[in-house]
Amino acid sequence: MLGKSFSFEDKRKILGYFFLLPFFIMLVVFMFYPIIESVVKSFTNWSGMTDSFEFIGFRNYIRIFTDMPEYWKAMSVNIKYAFIATTVQTSLGFLLAVTIINLTRRWQNFFKVSLYLPVIIPAAAIAVMWRYIYTPDYGLINQFLRAVGLGRFAVAWTANQSTALGAVIVSNTWRYAGFTMVLYYVSMLDISKETLESARVDGAGRWAQIRYFYFPLTRGATEINFVLSITGCLRAFDIFYLLTGGGPGTHTKVVSMWIMETAFQSFKFGRALAMSIVLFIIVVVTMIIFRAILAPKDDFQ
Amino acid sequence: MLKRKMLKRTKITFIKKIAFIIAQVMIVASLISACSGGGQPLVSIGAASESNGEPAETSENLPEAAAEDSGLDATPFNVENGAVVRFLHIYPEHADAIAKSIEIIERDYPLTVEVSVTPWNEVTKTIQTASASGEMYDTFFQWNSQVPGYDQSGLLLDLTPYFEADPTWEPNFLNEECLTQYANLDGKIMGIPLRGTGVFIIYNKTMFDENGWTIPGTEEELAELCEKIIADTDEKITPIMAPGKPNGFQMESARAKIFDHIVYMAGEIENPLRLTDRMIDWQGLYAKSGEIMKDWYQRDFFGKNPFGLEREEGQTVFFTGTASMLLCNNNELIALRDMNEETGNYELGSFMWPAPKDCDETLFTSAGFGDGWGAWAGSKYPNAAAAFLRGMSSSEVMTIWANQERCVVAASGIVYADSLQQSFADQFARSGKYRVVPDYNTGNLGTNRSQVFVDYMTDDTMTADEFERQINELTRKAIEDAEE
C-alpha cells in the first residue's frame, strides 16, 4: 500500500536522506550543538561545575578586550610561533621533498616513511623525548656541547627566555616537517617529467628548476601547508603544555593554556568560552586572509 | 539461471538494507541514550537528590545516635542503607595507605567505598567534569585553596552539623587552626585536612662537616654561606638546589620565605588584607623580596639553571653531591630517604629558612595543612560521605599515613618515630598564626603570580616595581572575578 503511494524516484530520494540521517545527527549533536552552546554560554557566568548560570551580556568579551593583557600577550606568542614555525616547517618540507623526489624509488620510500614517522607519534611521547634532549644537566644537547668543549653555551633550553620558544619550534618542526614534505612530494609527482627534462636540456640547473618549476607548480601545496600550519599554531596547546608548561614565566604561554586555566582553575567556563570564540574568529579570519593571498593563480604557463 | 541470479542479488540487497537500517537504529539509539544520560542535575546543600526516586538523607536528617560517643574511634553517623561512597584521590604512591584506610572505614561503618585515582595535576579537571556531568564523587581530594571556589559552585557538603553531632571528631585534629584554616568558610566546615606541607632546607651534613660549614642562623648568614660554598668549591657545588620548574616552584617558595620576614618587619604580618590575601598595594614590600631573590639568583646561589629543573631533577642533583642544600617540602621525605640509600648515603640534616638578623621571629607562614578531603553536596549518601571523612581522620587511619607514608598529618596525639618528621610536625603545630587564608575563590591566582615571578627573575629588563605592580594587578583582578 505504502509502496504504491511513492514513485521509485521518491523512494530513492527518501532512502538517500535516510542514509544521510545518522551523519546529519552526528554533525548536529557533536558539532553544531556544541558550537551554538559555546556561543550562548560565552555570554554567561557559567562556572562549569553546575547547571546554573546567569546571562551577563557582553561582559566576558569586554573583559577580554579591555582588561586582559595576558590574553593578548599569549596571542602574540601564538602569532610569533605561527609565523616562525610555519616558515621553517614549510621551507624544510619543501627542500626535503625536492631532495627526495630526485632520489631512486627505494630511497624515496625509505625517506618518506622515516620523515613521516614523527607525525604519527603522540605529542606526549614527543614532548618527553625532547625534554630529555633539552634537560640542562644531562640532556643530549648540553652533554654534546660539553663534550666538544662548548659547555659555556649549555643553557636550560626550555627555561631560558631567549631559547624556550625556539626549543618548541625545533621540536614542532621535527614533528611536522615530514607531513609538509609529503604534501609537497605528492604535488611534485604531478609535475610532468617531460617538462623537467626539456628544461634540463635547455640548460636549466637545479636551482632554476626549483625556482621556475617546483616552487610555482606546488603553490597549491604551499597554500594547504600554510593554512594548516598557521591554524594549528594559533590553536597550539599540547607541545607547549608538555614541553615548557608556558614557561619560563609566561614567555611561551599560549592562548589555549589561558583558556584551560580560566576554565579549570578559575572556574570561569563562560569566560573561557568567550576566549575560545575570540580565538576561533581570529583563526578563521587568518585562514581567509592566507587563502586569499596564497590561492593558486591560473596565469602560470 | 538469470532469474536465480537476480533473485539472489535482490536478496543480498534486501539483507544489506536491513543491516544498514539496524545499524542506523543502533546509532540513533546510542546517541539518544548518550545525550540523555548524565544529565542529572546537581542539588544544592541540604536539598534532596531524587535521582533514584527516593529522597536523600541530608545533614538535617542526622541521627541522634551520631551524638552519642560509641566508645569507638569511629562514631556511627547513621549511614544510609547500602551506601556506596565514591572516592577520588590523587595519591597513587600512597595506594597501600589508601587501601588500609578504606579497610578500616569499611570495618567501622556499614558502607562500601569505590576508589578512583587521578593525577594530582588533573584533579580539578576531573572534579569539574564529574560535577558537570552529574556523576560527581561523593568524597574527593581538594586543596584548601580550592574550597572557596568549590563552595561558590555549590559543590561542597557542609560538615558542620556532623561535627556538632559528633563532639569527638574535632579533637581528633592537631589544633583548631589546622581545621579552620583548611576549609572554614563563614563558620562552616567544608572539608577536612589530611596532611601538612611546608618548605624546609635539607642539607648534606656530610659535606658540611667535611668543609667546616655551619648552619646559618640568619638570612644574611645564609647568603654568606652560599658565597663561601661557591668560593670553597670553585663553583662546583650549587649552594641551594631550589628546582624552579614548573612556575618557579621552590624558587617561588624561597621568595615567599624572604617576603614573609619583610612583611613581618614592616608590621604588616597581621594586616587583615594580607591574612585574607586581599592586599592589592604592597607599597614596595613585594618588590623588595623580588630584588633580594634576583640578587641571589644572579650570584648563582641557586645554581645556573634552577628554572630548568623539576623536583626530581633537583633531588638527583642534590644526591649526586653537586648541591649542598635542597629546598624541598616535607612530603618528599620518603623519596629523599630512598634516594639517599640508593646513591650517596650522606648524613642529612634540616633547618628552616632563617629570618634576617633584624627580625625577632623565624616565620613558617607558608606552610600549612593544604591537602585534604571534601564531600559532595549532591551525594545520594551524605551521611555515608561524612562518615567516610570521619573515618579518614580517625587516629587509626592517621597513624598509617604518619608512620607508613611519612606524612605530617593533621591529627592530634601522633608521635613520630622519625626525628626529622617530628621536627616538621613541631613546626606545623605553631605555623598557623600568620598563615594567609584567602576568603574568596582565588582561581589560578597562585599560578599567575608564580609565573610573573619567573618572568621577573629571567627578564633583565623587568624592574622590581613592575614585578610588584603586576602582582597587585593580578590580585585585584582575582578579587573582582570572585565577586563578579
PDB file of C-alpha atoms in Angstrom, chain B residues 158-408:
ATOM      1  CA  ASP B 158      28.582  21.365  54.863  1.00  0.00           C
ATOM      2  CA  LEU B 159      30.137  19.157  57.522  1.00  0.00           C
ATOM      3  CA  THR B 160      29.284  21.470  60.412  1.00  0.00           C
ATOM      4  CA  PRO B 161      26.175  19.522  61.521  1.00  0.00           C
ATOM      5  CA  TYR B 162      28.228  16.335  61.614  1.00  0.00           C
ATOM      6  CA  PHE B 163      30.901  17.982  63.731  1.00  0.00           C
ATOM      7  CA  GLU B 164      28.196  19.271  66.051  1.00  0.00           C
ATOM      8  CA  ALA B 165      26.616  15.835  66.257  1.00  0.00           C
ATOM      9  CA  ASP B 166      29.908  14.152  66.988  1.00  0.00           C
ATOM     10  CA  PRO B 167      31.876  16.137  69.565  1.00  0.00           C
ATOM     11  CA  THR B 168      34.697  13.569  69.415  1.00  0.00           C
ATOM     12  CA  TRP B 169      35.524  14.460  65.838  1.00  0.00           C
ATOM     13  CA  GLU B 170      37.104  17.901  66.246  1.00  0.00           C
ATOM     14  CA  PRO B 171      39.583  16.914  68.995  1.00  0.00           C
ATOM     15  CA  ASN B 172      40.974  14.396  66.529  1.00  0.00           C
ATOM     16  CA  PHE B 173      42.689  17.230  64.700  1.00  0.00           C
ATOM     17  CA  LEU B 174      46.056  18.647  65.653  1.00  0.00           C
ATOM     18  CA  ASN B 175      44.577  22.002  66.613  1.00  0.00           C
ATOM     19  CA  GLU B 176      41.617  24.171  65.780  1.00  0.00           C
ATOM     20  CA  GLU B 177      43.668  26.298  63.419  1.00  0.00           C
ATOM     21  CA  CYS B 178      44.551  23.434  61.135  1.00  0.00           C
ATOM     22  CA  LEU B 179      40.876  22.603  60.735  1.00  0.00           C
ATOM     23  CA  THR B 180      39.580  26.130  60.372  1.00  0.00           C
ATOM     24  CA  GLN B 181      42.345  27.249  58.035  1.00  0.00           C
ATOM     25  CA  TYR B 182      41.746  24.282  55.806  1.00  0.00           C
ATOM     26  CA  ALA B 183      38.104  24.737  54.974  1.00  0.00           C
ATOM     27  CA  ASN B 184      36.248  27.027  57.311  1.00  0.00           C
ATOM     28  CA  LEU B 185      34.004  29.397  55.435  1.00  0.00           C
ATOM     29  CA  ASP B 186      31.846  31.756  57.465  1.00  0.00           C
ATOM     30  CA  GLY B 187      31.914  29.324  60.350  1.00  0.00           C
ATOM     31  CA  LYS B 188      31.013  26.319  58.198  1.00  0.00           C
ATOM     32  CA  ILE B 189      33.365  23.371  57.908  1.00  0.00           C
ATOM     33  CA  MET B 190      33.547  22.399  54.239  1.00  0.00           C
ATOM     34  CA  GLY B 191      36.268  19.785  54.334  1.00  0.00           C
ATOM     35  CA  ILE B 192      38.903  18.150  56.489  1.00  0.00           C
ATOM     36  CA  PRO B 193      42.684  18.356  56.282  1.00  0.00           C
ATOM     37  CA  LEU B 194      44.850  15.290  55.801  1.00  0.00           C
ATOM     38  CA  ARG B 195      48.447  16.386  55.910  1.00  0.00           C
ATOM     39  CA  GLY B 196      50.683  19.391  56.084  1.00  0.00           C
ATOM     40  CA  THR B 197      53.078  20.715  53.516  1.00  0.00           C
ATOM     41  CA  GLY B 198      55.866  23.115  54.290  1.00  0.00           C
ATOM     42  CA  VAL B 199      59.164  24.067  52.774  1.00  0.00           C
ATOM     43  CA  PHE B 200      62.380  23.253  54.588  1.00  0.00           C
ATOM     44  CA  ILE B 201      66.044  23.203  53.777  1.00  0.00           C
ATOM     45  CA  ILE B 202      67.586  19.777  53.847  1.00  0.00           C
ATOM     46  CA  TYR B 203      71.364  19.877  53.865  1.00  0.00           C
ATOM     47  CA  ASN B 204      74.140  17.429  53.211  1.00  0.00           C
ATOM     48  CA  LYS B 205      75.594  17.136  56.706  1.00  0.00           C
ATOM     49  CA  THR B 206      78.486  15.014  55.497  1.00  0.00           C
ATOM     50  CA  MET B 207      79.502  17.733  53.070  1.00  0.00           C
ATOM     51  CA  PHE B 208      79.003  20.459  55.663  1.00  0.00           C
ATOM     52  CA  ASP B 209      81.195  18.640  58.206  1.00  0.00           C
ATOM     53  CA  GLU B 210      83.935  17.918  55.683  1.00  0.00           C
ATOM     54  CA  ASN B 211      84.124  21.565  54.654  1.00  0.00           C
ATOM     55  CA  GLY B 212      83.594  23.096  58.062  1.00  0.00           C
ATOM     56  CA  TRP B 213      80.392  24.856  57.009  1.00  0.00           C
ATOM     57  CA  THR B 214      77.893  25.677  59.734  1.00  0.00           C
ATOM     58  CA  ILE B 215      74.143  26.028  59.727  1.00  0.00           C
ATOM     59  CA  PRO B 216      73.245  29.685  59.224  1.00  0.00           C
ATOM     60  CA  GLY B 217      71.336  31.431  61.978  1.00  0.00           C
ATOM     61  CA  THR B 218      70.140  34.372  59.916  1.00  0.00           C
ATOM     62  CA  GLU B 219      69.243  35.116  56.311  1.00  0.00           C
ATOM     63  CA  GLU B 220      72.409  37.178  55.967  1.00  0.00           C
ATOM     64  CA  GLU B 221      74.447  34.235  57.230  1.00  0.00           C
ATOM     65  CA  LEU B 222      72.724  32.028  54.682  1.00  0.00           C
ATOM     66  CA  ALA B 223      73.834  34.405  51.927  1.00  0.00           C
ATOM     67  CA  GLU B 224      77.387  34.412  53.331  1.00  0.00           C
ATOM     68  CA  LEU B 225      77.360  30.619  53.472  1.00  0.00           C
ATOM     69  CA  CYS B 226      76.269  30.435  49.835  1.00  0.00           C
ATOM     70  CA  GLU B 227      79.130  32.733  48.840  1.00  0.00           C
ATOM     71  CA  LYS B 228      81.547  30.645  50.864  1.00  0.00           C
ATOM     72  CA  ILE B 229      80.345  27.399  49.290  1.00  0.00           C
ATOM     73  CA  ILE B 230      80.802  28.822  45.792  1.00  0.00           C
ATOM     74  CA  ALA B 231      84.293  30.120  46.678  1.00  0.00           C
ATOM     75  CA  ASP B 232      85.417  26.979  48.567  1.00  0.00           C
ATOM     76  CA  THR B 233      84.360  24.629  45.801  1.00  0.00           C
ATOM     77  CA  ASP B 234      85.369  26.772  42.845  1.00  0.00           C
ATOM     78  CA  GLU B 235      81.712  26.999  41.749  1.00  0.00           C
ATOM     79  CA  LYS B 236      81.447  23.218  41.510  1.00  0.00           C
ATOM     80  CA  ILE B 237      78.823  22.907  44.234  1.00  0.00           C
ATOM     81  CA  THR B 238      75.447  24.603  43.983  1.00  0.00           C
ATOM     82  CA  PRO B 239      74.748  26.113  47.399  1.00  0.00           C
ATOM     83  CA  ILE B 240      70.954  25.748  47.386  1.00  0.00           C
ATOM     84  CA  MET B 241      69.209  23.468  44.948  1.00  0.00           C
ATOM     85  CA  ALA B 242      65.759  25.005  44.505  1.00  0.00           C
ATOM     86  CA  PRO B 243      64.041  23.403  41.498  1.00  0.00           C
ATOM     87  CA  GLY B 244      62.090  26.132  39.724  1.00  0.00           C
ATOM     88  CA  LYS B 245      60.001  24.170  37.266  1.00  0.00           C
ATOM     89  CA  PRO B 246      57.076  24.475  36.809  1.00  0.00           C
ATOM     90  CA  ASN B 247      56.134  28.078  37.522  1.00  0.00           C
ATOM     91  CA  GLY B 248      59.001  28.928  39.818  1.00  0.00           C
ATOM     92  CA  PHE B 249      58.167  26.055  42.201  1.00  0.00           C
ATOM     93  CA  GLN B 250      60.712  26.118  45.057  1.00  0.00           C
ATOM     94  CA  MET B 251      62.334  29.320  43.820  1.00  0.00           C
ATOM     95  CA  GLU B 252      58.996  30.998  44.471  1.00  0.00           C
ATOM     96  CA  SER B 253      58.902  29.279  47.879  1.00  0.00           C
ATOM     97  CA  ALA B 254      62.279  30.835  48.688  1.00  0.00           C
ATOM     98  CA  ARG B 255      60.977  34.252  47.668  1.00  0.00           C
ATOM     99  CA  ALA B 256      57.913  33.712  49.840  1.00  0.00           C
ATOM    100  CA  LYS B 257      60.158  32.954  52.832  1.00  0.00           C
ATOM    101  CA  ILE B 258      62.108  36.168  52.299  1.00  0.00           C
ATOM    102  CA  PHE B 259      58.892  38.089  51.734  1.00  0.00           C
ATOM    103  CA  ASP B 260      57.203  36.835  54.922  1.00  0.00           C
ATOM    104  CA  HIS B 261      60.015  38.221  57.046  1.00  0.00           C
ATOM    105  CA  ILE B 262      59.991  41.536  55.182  1.00  0.00           C
ATOM    106  CA  VAL B 263      56.258  41.827  55.792  1.00  0.00           C
ATOM    107  CA  TYR B 264      56.723  40.918  59.439  1.00  0.00           C
ATOM    108  CA  MET B 265      59.370  43.575  59.947  1.00  0.00           C
ATOM    109  CA  ALA B 266      57.145  46.133  58.213  1.00  0.00           C
ATOM    110  CA  GLY B 267      54.427  45.383  60.760  1.00  0.00           C
ATOM    111  CA  GLU B 268      52.003  44.113  58.112  1.00  0.00           C
ATOM    112  CA  ILE B 269      52.038  40.438  59.013  1.00  0.00           C
ATOM    113  CA  GLU B 270      48.661  40.587  60.765  1.00  0.00           C
ATOM    114  CA  ASN B 271      47.096  43.024  58.365  1.00  0.00           C
ATOM    115  CA  PRO B 272      43.643  41.517  57.680  1.00  0.00           C
ATOM    116  CA  LEU B 273      44.066  42.239  53.982  1.00  0.00           C
ATOM    117  CA  ARG B 274      47.221  40.135  53.980  1.00  0.00           C
ATOM    118  CA  LEU B 275      45.696  37.331  56.023  1.00  0.00           C
ATOM    119  CA  THR B 276      42.808  37.054  53.553  1.00  0.00           C
ATOM    120  CA  ASP B 277      45.056  37.553  50.517  1.00  0.00           C
ATOM    121  CA  ARG B 278      43.303  40.772  49.535  1.00  0.00           C
ATOM    122  CA  MET B 279      46.285  43.131  49.601  1.00  0.00           C
ATOM    123  CA  ILE B 280      46.416  44.988  46.304  1.00  0.00           C
ATOM    124  CA  ASP B 281      49.059  47.557  47.186  1.00  0.00           C
ATOM    125  CA  TRP B 282      52.202  46.163  48.762  1.00  0.00           C
ATOM    126  CA  GLN B 283      53.977  49.531  48.808  1.00  0.00           C
ATOM    127  CA  GLY B 284      57.316  48.141  47.736  1.00  0.00           C
ATOM    128  CA  LEU B 285      57.443  45.109  50.062  1.00  0.00           C
ATOM    129  CA  TYR B 286      56.807  42.596  47.300  1.00  0.00           C
ATOM    130  CA  ALA B 287      59.345  44.337  45.096  1.00  0.00           C
ATOM    131  CA  LYS B 288      61.931  44.147  47.880  1.00  0.00           C
ATOM    132  CA  SER B 289      61.551  40.364  48.204  1.00  0.00           C
ATOM    133  CA  GLY B 290      61.901  40.079  44.441  1.00  0.00           C
ATOM    134  CA  GLU B 291      65.037  42.214  44.460  1.00  0.00           C
ATOM    135  CA  ILE B 292      66.714  40.032  47.093  1.00  0.00           C
ATOM    136  CA  MET B 293      65.800  36.860  45.198  1.00  0.00           C
ATOM    137  CA  LYS B 294      67.042  38.264  41.911  1.00  0.00           C
ATOM    138  CA  ASP B 295      70.294  39.271  43.556  1.00  0.00           C
ATOM    139  CA  TRP B 296      70.772  35.768  44.986  1.00  0.00           C
ATOM    140  CA  TYR B 297      69.784  34.187  41.689  1.00  0.00           C
ATOM    141  CA  GLN B 298      72.249  36.306  39.743  1.00  0.00           C
ATOM    142  CA  ARG B 299      75.003  35.407  42.215  1.00  0.00           C
ATOM    143  CA  ASP B 300      74.306  31.723  41.396  1.00  0.00           C
ATOM    144  CA  PHE B 301      73.244  30.806  44.941  1.00  0.00           C
ATOM    145  CA  PHE B 302      70.665  28.538  43.306  1.00  0.00           C
ATOM    146  CA  GLY B 303      72.950  27.259  40.564  1.00  0.00           C
ATOM    147  CA  LYS B 304      72.935  28.187  36.909  1.00  0.00           C
ATOM    148  CA  ASN B 305      69.593  26.801  35.783  1.00  0.00           C
ATOM    149  CA  PRO B 306      67.135  26.475  38.665  1.00  0.00           C
ATOM    150  CA  PHE B 307      64.155  27.299  36.423  1.00  0.00           C
ATOM    151  CA  GLY B 308      65.016  24.412  34.119  1.00  0.00           C
ATOM    152  CA  LEU B 309      64.840  21.793  36.841  1.00  0.00           C
ATOM    153  CA  GLU B 310      61.843  19.911  38.119  1.00  0.00           C
ATOM    154  CA  ARG B 311      61.596  18.442  41.585  1.00  0.00           C
ATOM    155  CA  GLU B 312      63.019  15.015  40.723  1.00  0.00           C
ATOM    156  CA  GLU B 313      65.887  16.549  38.788  1.00  0.00           C
ATOM    157  CA  GLY B 314      66.701  18.790  41.735  1.00  0.00           C
ATOM    158  CA  GLN B 315      66.729  15.802  44.046  1.00  0.00           C
ATOM    159  CA  THR B 316      69.062  13.965  41.689  1.00  0.00           C
ATOM    160  CA  VAL B 317      71.466  16.902  41.633  1.00  0.00           C
ATOM    161  CA  PHE B 318      71.429  17.038  45.436  1.00  0.00           C
ATOM    162  CA  PHE B 319      72.069  13.337  45.872  1.00  0.00           C
ATOM    163  CA  THR B 320      74.842  13.213  43.329  1.00  0.00           C
ATOM    164  CA  GLY B 321      76.695  15.546  45.672  1.00  0.00           C
ATOM    165  CA  THR B 322      76.718  18.621  43.446  1.00  0.00           C
ATOM    166  CA  ALA B 323      74.478  20.684  45.722  1.00  0.00           C
ATOM    167  CA  SER B 324      74.922  21.229  49.432  1.00  0.00           C
ATOM    168  CA  MET B 325      71.336  22.176  50.337  1.00  0.00           C
ATOM    169  CA  LEU B 326      67.961  21.285  48.899  1.00  0.00           C
ATOM    170  CA  LEU B 327      64.830  23.323  49.236  1.00  0.00           C
ATOM    171  CA  CYS B 328      62.076  20.765  49.476  1.00  0.00           C
ATOM    172  CA  ASN B 329      58.815  20.038  51.160  1.00  0.00           C
ATOM    173  CA  ASN B 330      58.337  17.552  53.942  1.00  0.00           C
ATOM    174  CA  ASN B 331      56.280  15.193  51.762  1.00  0.00           C
ATOM    175  CA  GLU B 332      59.353  14.465  49.698  1.00  0.00           C
ATOM    176  CA  LEU B 333      60.835  12.847  52.767  1.00  0.00           C
ATOM    177  CA  ILE B 334      60.312   9.243  51.690  1.00  0.00           C
ATOM    178  CA  ALA B 335      61.688   9.829  48.229  1.00  0.00           C
ATOM    179  CA  LEU B 336      64.698  11.575  49.709  1.00  0.00           C
ATOM    180  CA  ARG B 337      65.379   8.771  52.130  1.00  0.00           C
ATOM    181  CA  ASP B 338      65.127   6.141  49.397  1.00  0.00           C
ATOM    182  CA  MET B 339      67.329   8.138  47.114  1.00  0.00           C
ATOM    183  CA  ASN B 340      69.875   8.666  49.855  1.00  0.00           C
ATOM    184  CA  GLU B 341      70.109   4.950  50.459  1.00  0.00           C
ATOM    185  CA  GLU B 342      70.494   4.230  46.754  1.00  0.00           C
ATOM    186  CA  THR B 343      73.062   6.883  45.970  1.00  0.00           C
ATOM    187  CA  GLY B 344      75.220   8.840  48.297  1.00  0.00           C
ATOM    188  CA  ASN B 345      74.388   7.639  51.767  1.00  0.00           C
ATOM    189  CA  TYR B 346      75.050  11.099  53.065  1.00  0.00           C
ATOM    190  CA  GLU B 347      74.017  12.122  56.501  1.00  0.00           C
ATOM    191  CA  LEU B 348      71.160  14.568  56.188  1.00  0.00           C
ATOM    192  CA  GLY B 349      70.003  17.413  58.373  1.00  0.00           C
ATOM    193  CA  SER B 350      67.325  20.041  58.054  1.00  0.00           C
ATOM    194  CA  PHE B 351      66.636  23.575  59.122  1.00  0.00           C
ATOM    195  CA  MET B 352      64.051  26.228  58.483  1.00  0.00           C
ATOM    196  CA  TRP B 353      64.678  29.170  56.215  1.00  0.00           C
ATOM    197  CA  PRO B 354      66.286  31.617  58.663  1.00  0.00           C
ATOM    198  CA  ALA B 355      64.992  35.089  59.448  1.00  0.00           C
ATOM    199  CA  PRO B 356      67.031  38.239  58.744  1.00  0.00           C
ATOM    200  CA  LYS B 357      69.124  39.399  61.699  1.00  0.00           C
ATOM    201  CA  ASP B 358      66.803  42.329  62.451  1.00  0.00           C
ATOM    202  CA  CYS B 359      63.759  40.095  62.630  1.00  0.00           C
ATOM    203  CA  ASP B 360      62.898  38.753  66.052  1.00  0.00           C
ATOM    204  CA  GLU B 361      60.874  35.762  64.873  1.00  0.00           C
ATOM    205  CA  THR B 362      61.589  32.983  62.415  1.00  0.00           C
ATOM    206  CA  LEU B 363      58.393  32.566  60.449  1.00  0.00           C
ATOM    207  CA  PHE B 364      56.915  29.472  58.998  1.00  0.00           C
ATOM    208  CA  THR B 365      53.919  31.090  57.424  1.00  0.00           C
ATOM    209  CA  SER B 366      53.810  29.484  54.026  1.00  0.00           C
ATOM    210  CA  ALA B 367      53.397  26.014  55.477  1.00  0.00           C
ATOM    211  CA  GLY B 368      50.084  24.520  56.352  1.00  0.00           C
ATOM    212  CA  PHE B 369      47.571  21.763  56.065  1.00  0.00           C
ATOM    213  CA  GLY B 370      46.560  22.234  52.476  1.00  0.00           C
ATOM    214  CA  ASP B 371      45.850  18.640  51.384  1.00  0.00           C
ATOM    215  CA  GLY B 372      42.555  17.167  52.456  1.00  0.00           C
ATOM    216  CA  TRP B 373      39.146  15.870  51.600  1.00  0.00           C
ATOM    217  CA  GLY B 374      35.723  17.218  50.803  1.00  0.00           C
ATOM    218  CA  ALA B 375      32.298  15.679  50.321  1.00  0.00           C
ATOM    219  CA  TRP B 376      29.769  16.364  47.598  1.00  0.00           C
ATOM    220  CA  ALA B 377      26.656  18.328  48.484  1.00  0.00           C
ATOM    221  CA  GLY B 378      24.609  16.375  45.953  1.00  0.00           C
ATOM    222  CA  SER B 379      25.618  12.953  47.223  1.00  0.00           C
ATOM    223  CA  LYS B 380      22.936  10.301  47.451  1.00  0.00           C
ATOM    224  CA  TYR B 381      24.598   9.196  50.678  1.00  0.00           C
ATOM    225  CA  PRO B 382      25.610  12.377  52.540  1.00  0.00           C
ATOM    226  CA  ASN B 383      25.774  10.632  55.912  1.00  0.00           C
ATOM    227  CA  ALA B 384      27.977   7.914  54.490  1.00  0.00           C
ATOM    228  CA  ALA B 385      30.197  10.530  52.859  1.00  0.00           C
ATOM    229  CA  ALA B 386      30.550  12.353  56.179  1.00  0.00           C
ATOM    230  CA  ALA B 387      31.209   9.056  57.954  1.00  0.00           C
ATOM    231  CA  PHE B 388      33.886   8.296  55.400  1.00  0.00           C
ATOM    232  CA  LEU B 389      35.609  11.594  56.160  1.00  0.00           C
ATOM    233  CA  ARG B 390      35.219  10.921  59.859  1.00  0.00           C
ATOM    234  CA  GLY B 391      36.964   7.617  59.270  1.00  0.00           C
ATOM    235  CA  MET B 392      39.733   9.233  57.264  1.00  0.00           C
ATOM    236  CA  SER B 393      40.536  11.496  60.202  1.00  0.00           C
ATOM    237  CA  SER B 394      40.446   8.743  62.811  1.00  0.00           C
ATOM    238  CA  SER B 395      43.585   8.117  64.828  1.00  0.00           C
ATOM    239  CA  GLU B 396      43.994   4.661  63.361  1.00  0.00           C
ATOM    240  CA  VAL B 397      43.957   5.893  59.766  1.00  0.00           C
ATOM    241  CA  MET B 398      46.072   8.957  60.505  1.00  0.00           C
ATOM    242  CA  THR B 399      48.683   6.761  62.174  1.00  0.00           C
ATOM    243  CA  ILE B 400      49.041   4.787  58.962  1.00  0.00           C
ATOM    244  CA  TRP B 401      49.620   7.980  56.999  1.00  0.00           C
ATOM    245  CA  ALA B 402      52.082   9.231  59.607  1.00  0.00           C
ATOM    246  CA  ASN B 403      54.178   6.128  60.160  1.00  0.00           C
ATOM    247  CA  GLN B 404      53.930   4.249  56.934  1.00  0.00           C
ATOM    248  CA  GLU B 405      53.738   7.124  54.472  1.00  0.00           C
ATOM    249  CA  ARG B 406      55.912   9.583  56.459  1.00  0.00           C
ATOM    250  CA  CYS B 407      53.320  12.375  56.245  1.00  0.00           C
ATOM    251  CA  VAL B 408      52.932  15.079  58.838  1.00  0.00           C
TER     252      VAL B 408
END
